[in-house]
Amino acid sequence: MTRTRLNIFLWIMALALSCAAFNARAALTIEITGGATLQIPVAIAPFTGEEAYPDKLSQIVAADLARSGLFKLIDTAGMPIPRGPQEVRVADWKAKGTVALAIANIVAQPGGKLDVQFRLIDTLRQDQVVQLAGYSLPTSPTQLRLTAHQIADIIFEKLTGDPGAFSTRIAYITKRGPVFDLQVADSDGHNAQTVFSSREPIISPVWSPDGARLAYVAFDQKKPIVYVQNLATGQRQIAANLKGNNSAPAWSPDGRQIAVVLTRDGHSQIYSSNADGTGLKRLSNSAGIDTEPNWSPDGKYLLFTSDRGGSPQIYRMPSYGGEPVRLTFEGSYNVSPRYSPDGKSFAFIQREGSQFRVAVQDIVSGQVQVLTNNAQDESPSWAPNGKMILYATTILGRGVLSAVSSDGRVKQKLSTQAGDVREPAWGPLIKPKL
Amino acid sequence: MKRVYLSLIVASLLSACASEPPKTQTSVPVEDRTQTSKTTTQPADTRPLTPPVQTVSPLKDPKNILSKRSVFYDYDSFDVKSEYKPMIEAHGKYLADNPKAKVFLQGNADERGSREYNISLGNKRAESVRKMLSVLGAKEEQMEAVSFGEEKPRAECPEESCWSQNRRTDIVYQGE
């Protein structure tokens, strides 16, 4: 397995932060280009014991929260660092405008294990220390970054009411010179690893619902073939290699089936099969192009792109096949539909003039909100908590990834130092055992 | 290998020449050709001027229409323009005459829009050429239409001068 670790520099532009010095080793640079109008003021105290490790946990937690655009990080410089709730002087933190304070101790355990004892304190109370959350997180020196992301997830959920998505991973394709790499990285761009490399194109990576496998399309046999790769073992198997093209894989929510697009009958039509390629069944039936299937979270429907009406538009059909319903009517080019995690809306790419932009449509009302103002947006992918949409775009001729909050207010740009990044896929939320 | 072969041909031609002395040379010759032959009994220095004709494949001969392989399309279109029909007809006839020959029809699209939709659009382009070849006598098992979508651009720039080169079907013979 190839493990690439490129230098990065991480700029936080929109927010003045106390935590400017991040550990700079990852493939992706993340830059915020907007923020929520109301940001929650929160303080992350340095964790006691964190100085013994190269990754400073409190800084990782603060960076996660800042990147979401929903938090204002309060400077902890000059404040006494509480080693436990009994040492928290609530009034001092309240005076700094803080609504909540995170404190933690890293405690060594037998056998090289670690325990991160974390507490989130309500600092709006005047006289008493009220704990919003308290967890003892077992971990190890190599898993500390993951633990930090889990703490950020807990803080995010306690203070916004929505689950966090920091302890997730993203997959994407890089192109450097003639080489295409399928990479997997943490949601903050760190720990980027190449899981498949080829001198022929790779497109359309999608995560299995359990996060253990990636399906993708590779051209290393001079035509598009769908593969499924186990991330832990690196083993890959062919999921679809029939005459013609094999592309656009999508997992069913139970992880048992994949939908694929085949041209075995001459033109692009949607089929489903088991993940190993057995049990093939044709689902769509048109004389034109049917492609880009995407399963609803409840497994009942498939969204897809079809030109059956004369221009590419988004349709929905039952996941066992059957009569489709057209969903998009504005404009002559609506493609790449992706259900939101709650199944109530979908993200897609809409062309206006010569501009391709990320939009979201409510399924019931049909109302459309265009979220971006770029020229060449592609491949939207929802964060598993439904709060952000990651997509590919082009800036000055270079492929970069961007993310936009589902209300359009917060924007992030993710790029590599060299080459193009494209085809992002945000991985599922894997609940940590707490 | 080729040089040995050519040397043998030259040697045999010359020896044939030398072994045929004029038998009825009773009259007075104007030219004494046998003398000339005898002065060139070292054949190693000679070369034929042209290689054997049959080694040039009609598929590679730049003068043959079969060496033309690309069909270009308008934006969002998969209609084959009439200017490409003679070329496609020649390939159809070649495939019908050479049942062991196999081709890939490789469809391509410009970079605008969805990568997956462009795979399907490239496939429609490749399929349009495949259907024409089929009508012209090529067998199903001799052909496979595939698409690279926007993934393998021939020209890379964000404007029509490049895009027009990338909306294309290529006819590629197996083994090429």
Coordinates of C-alpha atoms in Angstrom, one line a residue, chain A:
Chain A
M1 CA 0.0 0.0 0.0
T2 CA 1.3 3.4 -0.9
R3 CA 1.0 6.0 1.9
T4 CA 1.4 9.6 0.7
R5 CA 1.9 12.4 3.1
L6 CA 2.3 15.7 1.5
N7 CA 3.0 18.9 3.3
I8 CA 0.0 21.2 3.8
F9 CA -0.6 24.6 5.0
L10 CA -4.0 25.3 6.5
W11 CA -5.3 28.8 6.3
I12 CA -8.2 30.0 8.3
M13 CA -9.2 33.2 6.6
A14 CA -12.6 34.2 7.9
L15 CA -12.1 33.6 11.6
A16 CA -9.5 34.9 14.0
L17 CA -8.4 31.8 15.9
S18 CA -6.3 31.1 18.8
C19 CA -5.2 27.9 17.2
A20 CA -3.2 28.9 14.2
A21 CA -0.4 26.4 14.5
F22 CA -1.7 23.1 13.2
N23 CA 0.2 20.0 12.6
A24 CA 0.9 20.5 8.9
R25 CA 0.9 17.0 7.3
A26 CA -1.9 16.1 4.9
A27 CA -2.8 16.0 1.3
L28 CA -5.6 18.6 1.4
T29 CA -5.6 22.2 2.4
I30 CA -8.9 23.5 3.7
E31 CA -9.8 27.1 3.5
I32 CA -13.0 28.7 4.8
T33 CA -14.6 31.3 2.7
G34 CA -17.7 32.2 4.7
G35 CA -19.3 31.7 8.1
A36 CA -22.7 31.6 9.8
T37 CA -24.1 34.9 10.9
L38 CA -24.5 33.7 14.5
Q39 CA -21.5 31.7 15.7
I40 CA -21.5 29.9 19.0
P41 CA -18.7 31.1 21.2
V42 CA -16.8 28.1 22.7
A43 CA -13.4 27.6 24.4
I44 CA -11.3 24.6 24.1
A45 CA -8.7 24.6 26.9
P46 CA -5.3 22.8 26.2
F47 CA -5.8 19.2 27.3
T48 CA -3.5 18.2 30.2
G49 CA -1.0 15.7 28.9
E50 CA -1.3 16.6 25.2
E51 CA 2.1 18.1 25.0
A52 CA 3.6 14.6 25.1
Y53 CA 2.2 13.9 21.6
P54 CA 2.9 15.4 18.2
D55 CA -0.8 16.1 17.5
K56 CA -2.2 18.6 20.0
L57 CA -5.7 17.3 20.6
S58 CA -7.3 20.6 21.7
Q59 CA -6.1 22.3 18.5
I60 CA -7.6 19.5 16.3
V61 CA -10.9 19.9 18.1
A62 CA -10.8 23.7 17.8
A63 CA -9.9 23.5 14.0
D64 CA -12.8 21.1 13.4
L65 CA -15.3 23.4 15.1
A66 CA -13.9 26.5 13.4
R67 CA -14.1 24.8 9.9
S68 CA -17.8 24.2 10.3
G69 CA -18.3 28.0 10.3
L70 CA -20.8 27.6 13.2
F71 CA -18.5 28.3 16.1
K72 CA -16.4 31.2 17.3
L73 CA -13.3 29.9 19.1
I74 CA -12.5 31.9 22.3
D75 CA -8.8 32.5 23.0
T76 CA -7.7 30.6 26.0
A77 CA -4.3 32.3 26.3
G78 CA -3.6 33.6 29.8
M79 CA -6.5 31.6 31.4
P80 CA -5.6 29.1 34.1
I81 CA -6.0 25.6 32.6
P82 CA -8.5 23.6 34.8
R83 CA -7.4 20.0 35.5
G84 CA -11.0 19.1 36.4
P85 CA -14.5 20.6 36.7
Q86 CA -13.8 21.7 40.3
E87 CA -11.0 24.0 39.0
V88 CA -13.2 25.8 36.5
R89 CA -13.9 29.4 37.4
V90 CA -17.2 29.8 35.5
A91 CA -17.5 33.6 35.9
D92 CA -14.0 34.1 34.2
W93 CA -15.1 32.2 31.1
K94 CA -18.5 33.8 31.0
A95 CA -16.7 37.2 31.1
K96 CA -14.8 36.2 27.9
G97 CA -18.1 35.5 26.2
T98 CA -17.9 31.8 26.3
V99 CA -21.0 29.7 26.4
A100 CA -19.2 26.4 26.8
L101 CA -15.7 25.2 27.8
A102 CA -14.1 21.9 26.9
I103 CA -11.5 20.4 29.2
A104 CA -9.8 17.1 29.1
N105 CA -7.0 15.0 30.6
I106 CA -5.0 12.4 28.7
V107 CA -4.3 9.6 31.1
A108 CA -1.8 6.7 30.4
Q109 CA -3.3 3.2 30.8
P110 CA -1.5 -0.2 31.2
G111 CA -0.3 -1.7 27.9
G112 CA 0.4 1.6 26.1
K113 CA -3.2 2.5 26.0
L114 CA -4.6 5.9 26.7
D115 CA -7.8 7.3 28.2
V116 CA -9.0 10.8 27.3
Q117 CA -11.3 12.1 30.0
F118 CA -13.3 14.9 28.4
R119 CA -15.9 17.3 29.8
L120 CA -17.9 20.0 28.3
I121 CA -18.9 22.7 30.9
D122 CA -21.7 25.1 30.6
T123 CA -20.2 28.6 31.3
L124 CA -23.4 30.6 31.2
R125 CA -24.2 29.6 34.8
Q126 CA -23.1 32.1 37.3
D127 CA -22.3 30.1 40.4
Q128 CA -22.1 26.4 39.7
V129 CA -20.3 24.1 37.4
V130 CA -22.8 22.3 35.1
Q131 CA -21.5 19.5 32.9
L132 CA -23.1 19.3 29.4
A133 CA -21.1 16.1 28.6
G134 CA -18.6 13.9 30.2
Y135 CA -16.9 11.0 28.5
S136 CA -14.0 8.7 29.1
L137 CA -12.6 7.8 25.6
P138 CA -10.3 4.8 25.4
T139 CA -7.7 5.3 22.7
S140 CA -4.0 4.8 21.8
P141 CA -1.2 7.2 20.7
T142 CA -1.8 6.3 17.0
Q143 CA -5.6 7.0 17.3
L144 CA -5.4 10.4 19.0
R145 CA -6.5 12.4 16.0
L146 CA -9.7 10.2 15.7
T147 CA -10.4 10.8 19.4
A148 CA -10.1 14.5 18.9
H149 CA -12.6 14.3 16.0
Q150 CA -15.0 12.3 18.2
I151 CA -14.7 15.0 20.9
A152 CA -15.5 17.7 18.2
D153 CA -18.5 15.6 17.2
I154 CA -19.8 15.5 20.8
I155 CA -19.4 19.3 21.2
F156 CA -21.1 19.9 17.9
E157 CA -24.0 17.8 18.8
K158 CA -24.4 19.2 22.3
L159 CA -24.3 22.8 21.1
T160 CA -26.2 22.6 17.8
G161 CA -28.5 19.7 18.3
D162 CA -27.2 18.0 15.1
P163 CA -24.7 15.1 15.0
G164 CA -21.2 16.1 14.0
A165 CA -19.4 14.6 11.0
F166 CA -15.8 15.2 12.0
S167 CA -14.8 11.6 12.7
T168 CA -15.6 10.6 9.1
R169 CA -13.4 10.1 6.1
I170 CA -13.6 11.3 2.5
A171 CA -12.5 9.7 -0.7
Y172 CA -11.5 11.5 -3.9
I173 CA -9.4 11.2 -7.0
T174 CA -6.1 13.1 -7.6
K175 CA -4.5 13.5 -11.0
R176 CA -0.8 14.4 -11.0
G177 CA 0.7 14.3 -14.4
P178 CA -0.4 11.0 -16.0
V179 CA -1.1 9.3 -12.6
F180 CA -4.6 9.0 -11.1
D181 CA -4.8 8.2 -7.4
L182 CA -7.9 7.1 -5.4
Q183 CA -7.2 8.6 -2.0
V184 CA -8.9 8.3 1.4
A185 CA -8.4 11.0 4.0
D186 CA -9.8 12.1 7.3
S187 CA -12.6 14.8 7.0
D188 CA -10.0 17.5 7.9
G189 CA -7.7 16.4 5.0
H190 CA -5.1 14.6 7.3
N191 CA -3.9 11.0 7.0
A192 CA -4.4 11.0 3.2
Q193 CA -3.6 7.5 1.8
T194 CA -3.6 6.3 -1.8
V195 CA -5.7 3.1 -2.0
F196 CA -5.5 2.6 -5.8
S197 CA -3.2 4.1 -8.3
S198 CA -3.4 3.9 -12.1
R199 CA -2.2 5.6 -15.3
E200 CA -5.7 5.3 -16.6
P201 CA -8.6 7.4 -15.3
I202 CA -10.5 6.6 -12.1
I203 CA -14.0 8.1 -11.4
S204 CA -17.2 7.8 -9.3
P205 CA -15.9 6.5 -5.9
V206 CA -18.8 5.6 -3.5
W207 CA -18.6 4.4 0.1
S208 CA -20.4 1.3 1.2
P209 CA -22.8 2.2 4.1
D210 CA -20.5 0.5 6.6
G211 CA -17.5 2.5 5.4
A212 CA -15.5 -0.7 4.9
R213 CA -15.5 -0.7 1.0
L214 CA -15.3 1.7 -1.9
A215 CA -16.9 1.0 -5.3
Y216 CA -15.4 2.9 -8.2
V217 CA -14.9 3.0 -11.9
A218 CA -11.5 2.4 -13.4
F219 CA -10.3 2.4 -17.0
D220 CA -7.2 0.3 -16.5
Q221 CA -8.6 -2.3 -19.0
K222 CA -9.2 0.4 -21.6
K223 CA -12.9 0.7 -20.8
P224 CA -14.9 1.6 -17.7
I225 CA -15.2 -1.3 -15.3
V226 CA -16.8 -1.2 -11.8
Y227 CA -14.7 -2.5 -8.9
V228 CA -15.4 -2.9 -5.2
Q229 CA -12.3 -2.6 -3.0
N230 CA -12.0 -3.6 0.7
L231 CA -10.2 -0.8 2.4
A232 CA -8.7 -2.9 5.3
T233 CA -7.2 -5.6 3.0
G234 CA -6.7 -3.6 -0.2
Q235 CA -8.3 -6.5 -2.1
R236 CA -10.5 -5.5 -5.0
Q237 CA -13.0 -7.5 -7.1
I238 CA -14.8 -6.8 -10.3
A239 CA -18.5 -5.8 -9.6
A240 CA -19.4 -5.3 -13.2
N241 CA -17.4 -6.0 -16.4
L242 CA -19.9 -6.7 -19.2
K243 CA -19.6 -5.8 -22.9
G244 CA -19.6 -2.1 -23.3
N245 CA -19.4 0.4 -20.4
N246 CA -19.8 -0.4 -16.7
S247 CA -20.1 2.7 -14.6
A248 CA -22.0 4.9 -12.0
P249 CA -22.1 2.5 -9.0
A250 CA -24.4 3.3 -6.1
W251 CA -24.8 1.3 -2.9
S252 CA -28.2 0.3 -1.5
P253 CA -28.6 1.5 2.1
D254 CA -28.3 -2.0 3.5
G255 CA -24.9 -2.5 1.6
R256 CA -26.1 -5.7 -0.1
Q257 CA -26.7 -4.4 -3.5
I258 CA -25.2 -2.0 -6.0
A259 CA -26.9 -0.2 -8.8
V260 CA -24.7 0.2 -11.9
V261 CA -25.1 1.6 -15.4
L262 CA -24.4 -0.8 -18.2
T263 CA -24.5 -0.5 -22.0
R264 CA -24.7 -4.2 -22.6
D265 CA -28.1 -3.6 -24.4
G266 CA -26.5 -0.8 -26.5
H267 CA -27.3 2.3 -24.5
S268 CA -26.8 3.4 -20.8
Q269 CA -29.5 1.7 -18.6
I270 CA -29.6 1.2 -14.8
Y271 CA -29.2 -2.3 -13.4
S272 CA -28.9 -3.7 -9.9
S273 CA -26.8 -6.6 -8.7
N274 CA -25.3 -8.1 -5.6
A275 CA -22.0 -6.4 -4.6
D276 CA -20.1 -9.3 -6.2
G277 CA -21.8 -8.8 -9.5
T278 CA -24.2 -11.8 -9.3
G279 CA -28.0 -11.5 -9.5
L280 CA -28.0 -8.8 -12.3
K281 CA -31.4 -7.2 -13.0
R282 CA -32.4 -4.4 -15.3
L283 CA -34.2 -1.6 -13.5
S284 CA -34.7 1.2 -16.0
N285 CA -36.3 1.0 -19.4
S286 CA -35.9 3.9 -21.9
A287 CA -34.7 4.4 -25.4
G288 CA -32.2 7.1 -24.2
I289 CA -29.6 7.6 -21.5
D290 CA -30.5 6.6 -17.9
T291 CA -27.5 7.0 -15.5
E292 CA -26.3 8.3 -12.1
P293 CA -28.6 6.1 -9.9
N294 CA -28.7 7.1 -6.2
W295 CA -30.6 5.2 -3.5
S296 CA -33.0 6.9 -1.1
P297 CA -31.9 6.5 2.6
D298 CA -35.0 4.2 3.2
G299 CA -34.1 2.0 0.2
K300 CA -37.5 2.5 -1.5
Y301 CA -36.5 4.8 -4.4
L302 CA -33.7 5.6 -6.9
L303 CA -33.0 9.0 -8.2
F304 CA -31.3 9.1 -11.6
T305 CA -30.5 11.3 -14.6
S306 CA -32.3 10.6 -17.9
D307 CA -32.5 12.3 -21.3
R308 CA -35.8 10.6 -22.1
G309 CA -37.6 13.9 -22.3
G310 CA -35.0 15.4 -24.7
S311 CA -32.6 17.0 -22.2
P312 CA -30.9 15.5 -19.1
Q313 CA -33.3 15.8 -16.1
I314 CA -33.7 14.1 -12.8
Y315 CA -36.2 11.3 -12.3
R316 CA -37.3 9.0 -9.4
M317 CA -38.4 5.4 -9.7
P318 CA -39.1 2.6 -7.2
S319 CA -35.8 0.8 -6.4
Y320 CA -37.2 -2.5 -7.8
G321 CA -37.8 -0.7 -11.2
G322 CA -41.1 0.6 -12.4
E323 CA -42.6 3.9 -13.6
P324 CA -40.4 6.9 -13.2
V325 CA -41.5 10.4 -12.2
R326 CA -39.7 13.5 -13.4
L327 CA -38.6 15.8 -10.6
T328 CA -36.7 18.7 -12.3
F329 CA -38.2 21.2 -14.7
E330 CA -36.1 24.4 -14.4
G331 CA -33.4 24.6 -17.1
S332 CA -32.2 22.2 -19.8
Y333 CA -29.4 20.4 -17.9
N334 CA -30.0 18.9 -14.4
V335 CA -27.7 16.0 -13.5
S336 CA -25.9 14.1 -10.7
P337 CA -28.8 13.7 -8.1
R338 CA -27.8 12.7 -4.5
Y339 CA -30.4 12.2 -1.7
S340 CA -29.8 14.2 1.5
P341 CA -29.2 11.9 4.5
D342 CA -32.8 12.6 5.8
G343 CA -34.2 11.7 2.3
K344 CA -36.3 15.0 2.2
S345 CA -34.3 16.7 -0.5
F346 CA -31.6 16.1 -3.1
A347 CA -28.5 17.9 -4.2
F348 CA -27.7 18.0 -7.9
I349 CA -25.9 20.0 -10.6
Q350 CA -27.9 22.6 -12.5
R351 CA -26.7 24.4 -15.7
E352 CA -27.6 28.1 -16.0
G353 CA -26.3 29.5 -19.3
S354 CA -22.7 28.1 -19.4
Q355 CA -22.4 27.8 -15.6
F356 CA -22.7 24.5 -13.7
R357 CA -23.8 25.0 -10.1
V358 CA -24.7 23.0 -7.0
A359 CA -28.4 23.2 -6.1
V360 CA -30.7 21.5 -3.6
Q361 CA -34.4 20.6 -4.3
D362 CA -37.0 19.8 -1.7
I363 CA -38.7 16.6 -2.8
V364 CA -42.2 17.5 -1.6
S365 CA -42.4 21.2 -2.5
G366 CA -40.1 21.0 -5.6
Q367 CA -38.5 24.2 -4.4
V368 CA -34.9 24.7 -5.7
Q369 CA -32.1 26.6 -3.9
V370 CA -28.9 27.2 -5.9
L371 CA -26.0 27.1 -3.4
T372 CA -22.9 28.1 -5.4
N373 CA -21.8 30.6 -8.0
N374 CA -19.1 28.8 -9.8
A375 CA -18.6 27.9 -13.5
Q376 CA -17.9 24.1 -13.4
D377 CA -19.3 22.4 -10.3
E378 CA -19.6 18.6 -10.4
S379 CA -20.2 15.5 -8.2
P380 CA -22.0 16.8 -5.1
S381 CA -21.7 14.6 -2.0
W382 CA -23.5 15.1 1.4
A383 CA -21.8 15.1 4.7
P384 CA -23.5 12.2 6.6
N385 CA -25.1 14.7 9.0
G386 CA -26.6 16.6 6.1
K387 CA -25.0 19.9 7.1
M388 CA -22.4 20.3 4.3
I389 CA -22.2 19.3 0.6
L390 CA -18.8 18.5 -0.8
Y391 CA -18.3 19.0 -4.5
A392 CA -15.7 19.3 -7.2
T393 CA -15.1 22.5 -9.1
T394 CA -12.4 24.3 -11.1
I395 CA -10.4 27.4 -10.0
L396 CA -8.0 28.9 -12.6
G397 CA -8.1 25.7 -14.6
R398 CA -7.2 23.4 -11.6
G399 CA -9.5 20.9 -10.1
V400 CA -10.3 21.5 -6.4
L401 CA -12.8 20.3 -3.9
S402 CA -15.2 22.7 -2.2
A403 CA -17.8 22.4 0.4
V404 CA -20.9 24.5 1.0
S405 CA -23.3 24.3 4.0
S406 CA -26.8 23.1 3.0
D407 CA -28.0 26.7 3.7
G408 CA -25.3 28.1 1.4
R409 CA -23.7 30.3 4.1
V410 CA -20.5 28.5 4.9
K411 CA -18.0 27.7 2.2
Q412 CA -14.8 25.8 2.2
K413 CA -12.1 25.1 -0.4
L414 CA -10.0 22.0 -0.3
S415 CA -7.0 21.7 -2.6
T416 CA -3.7 19.9 -3.0
Q417 CA -0.4 21.7 -3.6
A418 CA 0.1 20.0 -7.0
G419 CA -2.3 18.6 -9.5
D420 CA -6.1 18.2 -9.7
V421 CA -8.5 16.9 -7.1
R422 CA -12.0 15.7 -8.2
E423 CA -14.8 13.2 -7.6
P424 CA -15.3 13.6 -3.8
A425 CA -17.3 11.1 -1.8
W426 CA -18.0 11.8 1.9
G427 CA -17.9 8.6 3.9
P428 CA -20.6 7.4 6.4
L429 CA -20.9 8.3 10.0
I430 CA -19.5 5.4 12.0
K431 CA -20.8 5.7 15.6
P432 CA -17.8 5.3 18.0
K433 CA -18.3 2.9 20.9
L434 CA -18.4 5.3 23.8

